[in-house]
PDB file of C-alpha atoms in Angstrom:
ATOM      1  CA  UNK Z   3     133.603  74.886 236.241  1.00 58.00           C
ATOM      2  CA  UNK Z   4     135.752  72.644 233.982  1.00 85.00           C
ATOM      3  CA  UNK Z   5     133.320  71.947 231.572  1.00 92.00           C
ATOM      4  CA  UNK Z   6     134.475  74.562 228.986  1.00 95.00           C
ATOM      5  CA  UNK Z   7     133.965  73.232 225.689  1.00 97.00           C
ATOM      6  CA  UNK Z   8     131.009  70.836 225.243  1.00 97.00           C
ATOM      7  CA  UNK Z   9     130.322  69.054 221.859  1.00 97.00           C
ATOM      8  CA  UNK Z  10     127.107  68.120 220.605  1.00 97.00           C
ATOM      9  CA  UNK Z  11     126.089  65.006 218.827  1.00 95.00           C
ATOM     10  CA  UNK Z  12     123.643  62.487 217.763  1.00 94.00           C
ATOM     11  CA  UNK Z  13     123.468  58.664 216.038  1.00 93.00           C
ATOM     12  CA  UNK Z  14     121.647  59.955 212.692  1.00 90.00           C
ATOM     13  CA  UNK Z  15     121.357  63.203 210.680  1.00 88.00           C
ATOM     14  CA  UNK Z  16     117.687  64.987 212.174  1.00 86.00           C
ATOM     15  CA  UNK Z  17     117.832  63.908 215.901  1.00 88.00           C
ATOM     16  CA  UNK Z  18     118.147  67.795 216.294  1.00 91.00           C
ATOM     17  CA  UNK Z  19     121.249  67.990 217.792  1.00 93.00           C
ATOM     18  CA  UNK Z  20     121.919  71.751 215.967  1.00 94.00           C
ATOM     19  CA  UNK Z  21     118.542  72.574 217.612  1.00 95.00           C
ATOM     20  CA  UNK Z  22     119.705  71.562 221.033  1.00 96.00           C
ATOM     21  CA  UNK Z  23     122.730  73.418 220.537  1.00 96.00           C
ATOM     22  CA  UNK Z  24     121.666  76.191 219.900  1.00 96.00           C
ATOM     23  CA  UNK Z  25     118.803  76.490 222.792  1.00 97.00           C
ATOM     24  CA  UNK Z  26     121.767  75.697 225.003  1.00 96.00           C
ATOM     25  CA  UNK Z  27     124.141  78.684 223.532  1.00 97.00           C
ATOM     26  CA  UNK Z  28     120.765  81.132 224.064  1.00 97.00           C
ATOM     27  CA  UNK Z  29     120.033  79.962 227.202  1.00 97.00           C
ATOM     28  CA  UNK Z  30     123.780  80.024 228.559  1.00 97.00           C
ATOM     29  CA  UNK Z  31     123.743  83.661 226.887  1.00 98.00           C
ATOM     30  CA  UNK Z  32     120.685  84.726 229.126  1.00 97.00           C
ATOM     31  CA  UNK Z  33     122.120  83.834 232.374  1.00 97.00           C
ATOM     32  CA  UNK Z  34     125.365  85.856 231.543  1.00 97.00           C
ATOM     33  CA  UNK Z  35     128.022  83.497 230.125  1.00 97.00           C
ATOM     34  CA  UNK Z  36     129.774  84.932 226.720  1.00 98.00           C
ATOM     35  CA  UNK Z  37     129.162  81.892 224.589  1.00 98.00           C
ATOM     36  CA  UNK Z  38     130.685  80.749 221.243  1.00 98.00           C
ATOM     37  CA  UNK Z  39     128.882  78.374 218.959  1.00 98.00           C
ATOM     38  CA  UNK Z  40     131.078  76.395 216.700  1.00 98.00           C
ATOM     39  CA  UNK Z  41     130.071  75.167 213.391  1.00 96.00           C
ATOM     40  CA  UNK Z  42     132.173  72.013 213.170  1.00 95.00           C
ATOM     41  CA  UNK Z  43     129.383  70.020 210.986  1.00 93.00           C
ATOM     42  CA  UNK Z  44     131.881  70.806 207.964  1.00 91.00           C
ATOM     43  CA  UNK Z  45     129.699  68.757 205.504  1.00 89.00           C
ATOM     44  CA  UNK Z  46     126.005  70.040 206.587  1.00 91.00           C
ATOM     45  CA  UNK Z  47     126.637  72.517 208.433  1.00 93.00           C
ATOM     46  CA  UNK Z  48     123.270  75.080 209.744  1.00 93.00           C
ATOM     47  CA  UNK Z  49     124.446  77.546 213.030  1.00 95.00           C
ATOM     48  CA  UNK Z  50     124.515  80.020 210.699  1.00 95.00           C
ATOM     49  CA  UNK Z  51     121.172  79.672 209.717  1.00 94.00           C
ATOM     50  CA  UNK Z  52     119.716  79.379 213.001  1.00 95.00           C
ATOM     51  CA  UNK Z  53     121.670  82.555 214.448  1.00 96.00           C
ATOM     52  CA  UNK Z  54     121.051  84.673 210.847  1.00 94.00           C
ATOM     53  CA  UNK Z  55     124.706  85.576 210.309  1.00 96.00           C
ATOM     54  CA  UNK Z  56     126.744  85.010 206.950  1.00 93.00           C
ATOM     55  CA  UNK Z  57     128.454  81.719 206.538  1.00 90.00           C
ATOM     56  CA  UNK Z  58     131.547  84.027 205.079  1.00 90.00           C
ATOM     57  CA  UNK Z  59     135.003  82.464 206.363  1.00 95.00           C
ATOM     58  CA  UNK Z  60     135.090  79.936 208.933  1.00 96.00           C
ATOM     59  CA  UNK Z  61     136.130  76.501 211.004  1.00 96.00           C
ATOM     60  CA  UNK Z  62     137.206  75.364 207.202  1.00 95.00           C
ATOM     61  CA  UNK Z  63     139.094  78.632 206.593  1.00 95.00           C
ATOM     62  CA  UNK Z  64     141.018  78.649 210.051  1.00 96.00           C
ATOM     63  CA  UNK Z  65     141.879  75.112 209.559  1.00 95.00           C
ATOM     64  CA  UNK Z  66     143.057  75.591 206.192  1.00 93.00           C
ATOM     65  CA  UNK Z  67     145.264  78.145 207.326  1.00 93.00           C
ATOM     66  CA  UNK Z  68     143.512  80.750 205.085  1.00 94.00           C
ATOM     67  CA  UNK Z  69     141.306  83.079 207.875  1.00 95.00           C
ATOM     68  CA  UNK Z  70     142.426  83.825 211.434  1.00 96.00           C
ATOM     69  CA  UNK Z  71     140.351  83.135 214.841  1.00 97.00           C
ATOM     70  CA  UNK Z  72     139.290  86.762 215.232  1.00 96.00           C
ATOM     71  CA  UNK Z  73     138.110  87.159 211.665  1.00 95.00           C
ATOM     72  CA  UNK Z  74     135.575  84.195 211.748  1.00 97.00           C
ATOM     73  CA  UNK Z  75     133.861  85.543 214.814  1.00 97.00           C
ATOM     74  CA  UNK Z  76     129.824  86.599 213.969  1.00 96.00           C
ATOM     75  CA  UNK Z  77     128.321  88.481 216.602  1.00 96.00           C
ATOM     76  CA  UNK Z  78     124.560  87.107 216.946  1.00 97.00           C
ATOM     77  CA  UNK Z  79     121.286  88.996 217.845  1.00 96.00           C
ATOM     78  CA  UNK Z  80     121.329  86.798 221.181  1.00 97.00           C
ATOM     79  CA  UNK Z  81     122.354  88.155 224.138  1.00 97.00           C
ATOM     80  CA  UNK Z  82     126.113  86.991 224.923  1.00 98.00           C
ATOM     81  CA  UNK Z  83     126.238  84.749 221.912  1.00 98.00           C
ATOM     82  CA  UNK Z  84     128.688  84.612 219.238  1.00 98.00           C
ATOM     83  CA  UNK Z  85     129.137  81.964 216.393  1.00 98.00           C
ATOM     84  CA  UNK Z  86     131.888  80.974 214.038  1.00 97.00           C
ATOM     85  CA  UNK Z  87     130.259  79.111 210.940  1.00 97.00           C
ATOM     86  CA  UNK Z  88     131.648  76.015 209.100  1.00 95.00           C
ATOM     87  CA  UNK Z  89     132.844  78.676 206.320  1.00 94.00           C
ATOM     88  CA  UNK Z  90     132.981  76.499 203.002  1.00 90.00           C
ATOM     89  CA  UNK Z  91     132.240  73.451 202.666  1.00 80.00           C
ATOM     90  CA  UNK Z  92     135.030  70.878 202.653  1.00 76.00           C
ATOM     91  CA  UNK Z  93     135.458  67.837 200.653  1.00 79.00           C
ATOM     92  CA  UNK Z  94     138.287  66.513 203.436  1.00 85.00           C
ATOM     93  CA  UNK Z  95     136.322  67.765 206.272  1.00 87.00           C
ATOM     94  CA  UNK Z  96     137.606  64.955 208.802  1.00 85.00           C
ATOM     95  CA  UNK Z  97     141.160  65.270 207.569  1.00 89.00           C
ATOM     96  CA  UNK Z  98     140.294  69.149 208.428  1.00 92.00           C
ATOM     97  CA  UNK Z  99     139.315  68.195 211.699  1.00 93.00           C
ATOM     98  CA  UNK Z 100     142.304  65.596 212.713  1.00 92.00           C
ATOM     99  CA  UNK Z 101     144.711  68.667 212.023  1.00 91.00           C
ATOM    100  CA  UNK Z 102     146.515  70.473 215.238  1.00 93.00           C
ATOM    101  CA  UNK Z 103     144.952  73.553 213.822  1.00 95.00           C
ATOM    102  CA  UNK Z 104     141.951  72.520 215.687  1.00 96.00           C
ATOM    103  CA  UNK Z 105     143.230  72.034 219.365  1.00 96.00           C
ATOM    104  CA  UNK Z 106     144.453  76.305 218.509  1.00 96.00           C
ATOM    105  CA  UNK Z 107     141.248  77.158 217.812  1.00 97.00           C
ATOM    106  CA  UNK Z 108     139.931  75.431 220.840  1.00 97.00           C
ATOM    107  CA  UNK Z 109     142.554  77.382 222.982  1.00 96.00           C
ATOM    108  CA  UNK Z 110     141.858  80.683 221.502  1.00 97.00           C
ATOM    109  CA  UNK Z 111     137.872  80.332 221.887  1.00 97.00           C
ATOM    110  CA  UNK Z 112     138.234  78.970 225.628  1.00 96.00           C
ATOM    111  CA  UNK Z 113     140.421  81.948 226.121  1.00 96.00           C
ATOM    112  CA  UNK Z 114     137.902  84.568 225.241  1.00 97.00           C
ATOM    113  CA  UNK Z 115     135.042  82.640 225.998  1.00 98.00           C
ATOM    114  CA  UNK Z 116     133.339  81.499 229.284  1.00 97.00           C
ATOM    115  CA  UNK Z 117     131.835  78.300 227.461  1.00 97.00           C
ATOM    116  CA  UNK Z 118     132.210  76.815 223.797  1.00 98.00           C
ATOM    117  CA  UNK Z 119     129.591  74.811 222.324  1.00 98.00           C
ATOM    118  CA  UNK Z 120     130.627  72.487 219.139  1.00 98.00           C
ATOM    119  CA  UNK Z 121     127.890  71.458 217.062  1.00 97.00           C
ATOM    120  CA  UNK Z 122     129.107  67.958 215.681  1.00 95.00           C
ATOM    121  CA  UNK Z 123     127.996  65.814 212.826  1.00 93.00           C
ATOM    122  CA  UNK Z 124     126.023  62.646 213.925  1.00 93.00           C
ATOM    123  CA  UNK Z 125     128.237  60.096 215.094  1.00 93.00           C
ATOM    124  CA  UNK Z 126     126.820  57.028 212.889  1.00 89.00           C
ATOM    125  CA  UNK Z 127     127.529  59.474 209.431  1.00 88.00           C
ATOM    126  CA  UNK Z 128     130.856  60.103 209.779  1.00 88.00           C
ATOM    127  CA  UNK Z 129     133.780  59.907 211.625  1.00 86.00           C
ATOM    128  CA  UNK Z 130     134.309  63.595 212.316  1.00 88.00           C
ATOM    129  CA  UNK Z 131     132.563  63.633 215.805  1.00 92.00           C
ATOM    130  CA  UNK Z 132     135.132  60.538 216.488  1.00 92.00           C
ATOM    131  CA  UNK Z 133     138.332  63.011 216.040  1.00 93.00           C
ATOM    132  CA  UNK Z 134     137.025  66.017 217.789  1.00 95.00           C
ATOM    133  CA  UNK Z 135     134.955  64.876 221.302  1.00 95.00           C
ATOM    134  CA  UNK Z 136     138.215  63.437 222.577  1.00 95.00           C
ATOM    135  CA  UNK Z 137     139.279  67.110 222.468  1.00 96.00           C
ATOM    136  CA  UNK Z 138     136.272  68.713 224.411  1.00 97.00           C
ATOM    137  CA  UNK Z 139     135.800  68.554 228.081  1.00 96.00           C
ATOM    138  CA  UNK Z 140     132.734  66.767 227.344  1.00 95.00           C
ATOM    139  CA  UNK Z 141     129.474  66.038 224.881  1.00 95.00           C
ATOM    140  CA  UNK Z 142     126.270  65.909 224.783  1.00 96.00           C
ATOM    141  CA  UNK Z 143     124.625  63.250 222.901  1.00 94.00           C
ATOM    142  CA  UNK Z 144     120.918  64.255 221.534  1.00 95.00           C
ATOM    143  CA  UNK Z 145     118.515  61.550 220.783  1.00 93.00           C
ATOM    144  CA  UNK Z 146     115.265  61.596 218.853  1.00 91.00           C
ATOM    145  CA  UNK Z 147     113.375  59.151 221.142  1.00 88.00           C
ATOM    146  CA  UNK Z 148     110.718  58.702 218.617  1.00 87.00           C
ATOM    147  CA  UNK Z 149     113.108  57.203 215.778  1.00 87.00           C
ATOM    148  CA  UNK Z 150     116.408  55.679 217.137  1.00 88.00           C
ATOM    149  CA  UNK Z 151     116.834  52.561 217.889  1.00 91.00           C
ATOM    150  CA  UNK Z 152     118.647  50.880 221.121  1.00 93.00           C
ATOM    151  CA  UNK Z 153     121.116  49.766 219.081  1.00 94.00           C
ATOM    152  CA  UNK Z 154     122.355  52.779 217.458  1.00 93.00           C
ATOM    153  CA  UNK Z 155     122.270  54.701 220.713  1.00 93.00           C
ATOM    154  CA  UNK Z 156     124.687  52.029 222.084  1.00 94.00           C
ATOM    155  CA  UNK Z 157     127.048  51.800 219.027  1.00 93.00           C
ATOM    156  CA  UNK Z 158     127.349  55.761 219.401  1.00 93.00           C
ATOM    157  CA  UNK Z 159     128.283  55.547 223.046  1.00 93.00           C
ATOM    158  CA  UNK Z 160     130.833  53.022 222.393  1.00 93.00           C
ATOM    159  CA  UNK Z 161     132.285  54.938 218.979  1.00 93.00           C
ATOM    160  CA  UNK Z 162     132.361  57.892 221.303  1.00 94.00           C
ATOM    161  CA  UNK Z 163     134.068  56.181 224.452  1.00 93.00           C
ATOM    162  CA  UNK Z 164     136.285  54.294 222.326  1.00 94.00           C
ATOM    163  CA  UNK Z 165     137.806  57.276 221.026  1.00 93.00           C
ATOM    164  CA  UNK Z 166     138.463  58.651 224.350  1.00 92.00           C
ATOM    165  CA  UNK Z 167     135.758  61.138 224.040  1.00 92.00           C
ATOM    166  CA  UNK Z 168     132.843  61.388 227.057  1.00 90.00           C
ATOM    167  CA  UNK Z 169     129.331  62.557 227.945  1.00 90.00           C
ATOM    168  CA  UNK Z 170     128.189  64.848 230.370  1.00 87.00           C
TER     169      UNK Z 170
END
């Protein structure tokens, strides 16, 4: 009900948190939800790989005031599933992200969309998951049992709760 815009996130670059995303946005799709998939991993960035649309304009280009919501919209071959891509890569990607620009584009995609999935960068990288969860209803944090540590799992949680960000 009010979880409209969930970010996704993990401690370390590979955990597979784009993977996980991206099942979720499919499976959503399936059961009749229109779902966007938001490309806000400005510095790595992959949903347009995994849905096989052009990276063309995107997140960077709306927040750089230089493309508008509607134009960065890619329809995917999923059922109900539509992505905007990072667009080009950014060297000032959380500066990007701290911008009020963002909470608009947030507004316009829960708007038109029943659910908005945000596929972050990992949380022990950078600081650009830090800015943005606080804005989302909620996150998801995805964990590659086989390779993290306790430790980093708990520093993530804390980063993430400290910023006034939370988990689902």
């Amino acid at each position: 009900g009010e979880l409209r815009t969930i970010g996704f996130t993990s401690p370390m670059q590979g955990d597979g948190k784009s993977t996980v995303t991206s099942n979720f946005a499919v499976s959503f799709g399936q059961v009749g939800l229109r779902v966007l998939i938001l490309d806000a991993d400005l510095r790595r960035p992959s949903v347009h790989r995994y849905f096989s649309v052009p990276k063309g304009v995107g997140l960077c280009e709306m927040l750089e005031g230089t493309a508008e919501f509607d134009d960065c919209i890619r329809e995917t071959e999923a059922e109900n599933v539509w992505a905007i891509t990072a667009g080009s890569i950014s060297n000032n990607a959380a500066e990007l992200l701290q911008s009020d620009v963002l909470d608009g584009v947030l507004e316009q995609a829960r708007e038109k969309f029943d659910l908005v999935l945000v596929d972050l960068p990992p949380v022990l990288a950078v600081s650009d998951p830090i800015v943005v969860m606080p804005r989302l209803d909620g996150g998801v944090l995805v964990v590659r049992v086989s390779r993290v540590r306790r430790d980093e799992v708990i520093n993530t949680m804390r980063r993430i709760e400290a910023s006034g960000g939370n988990f689902v």
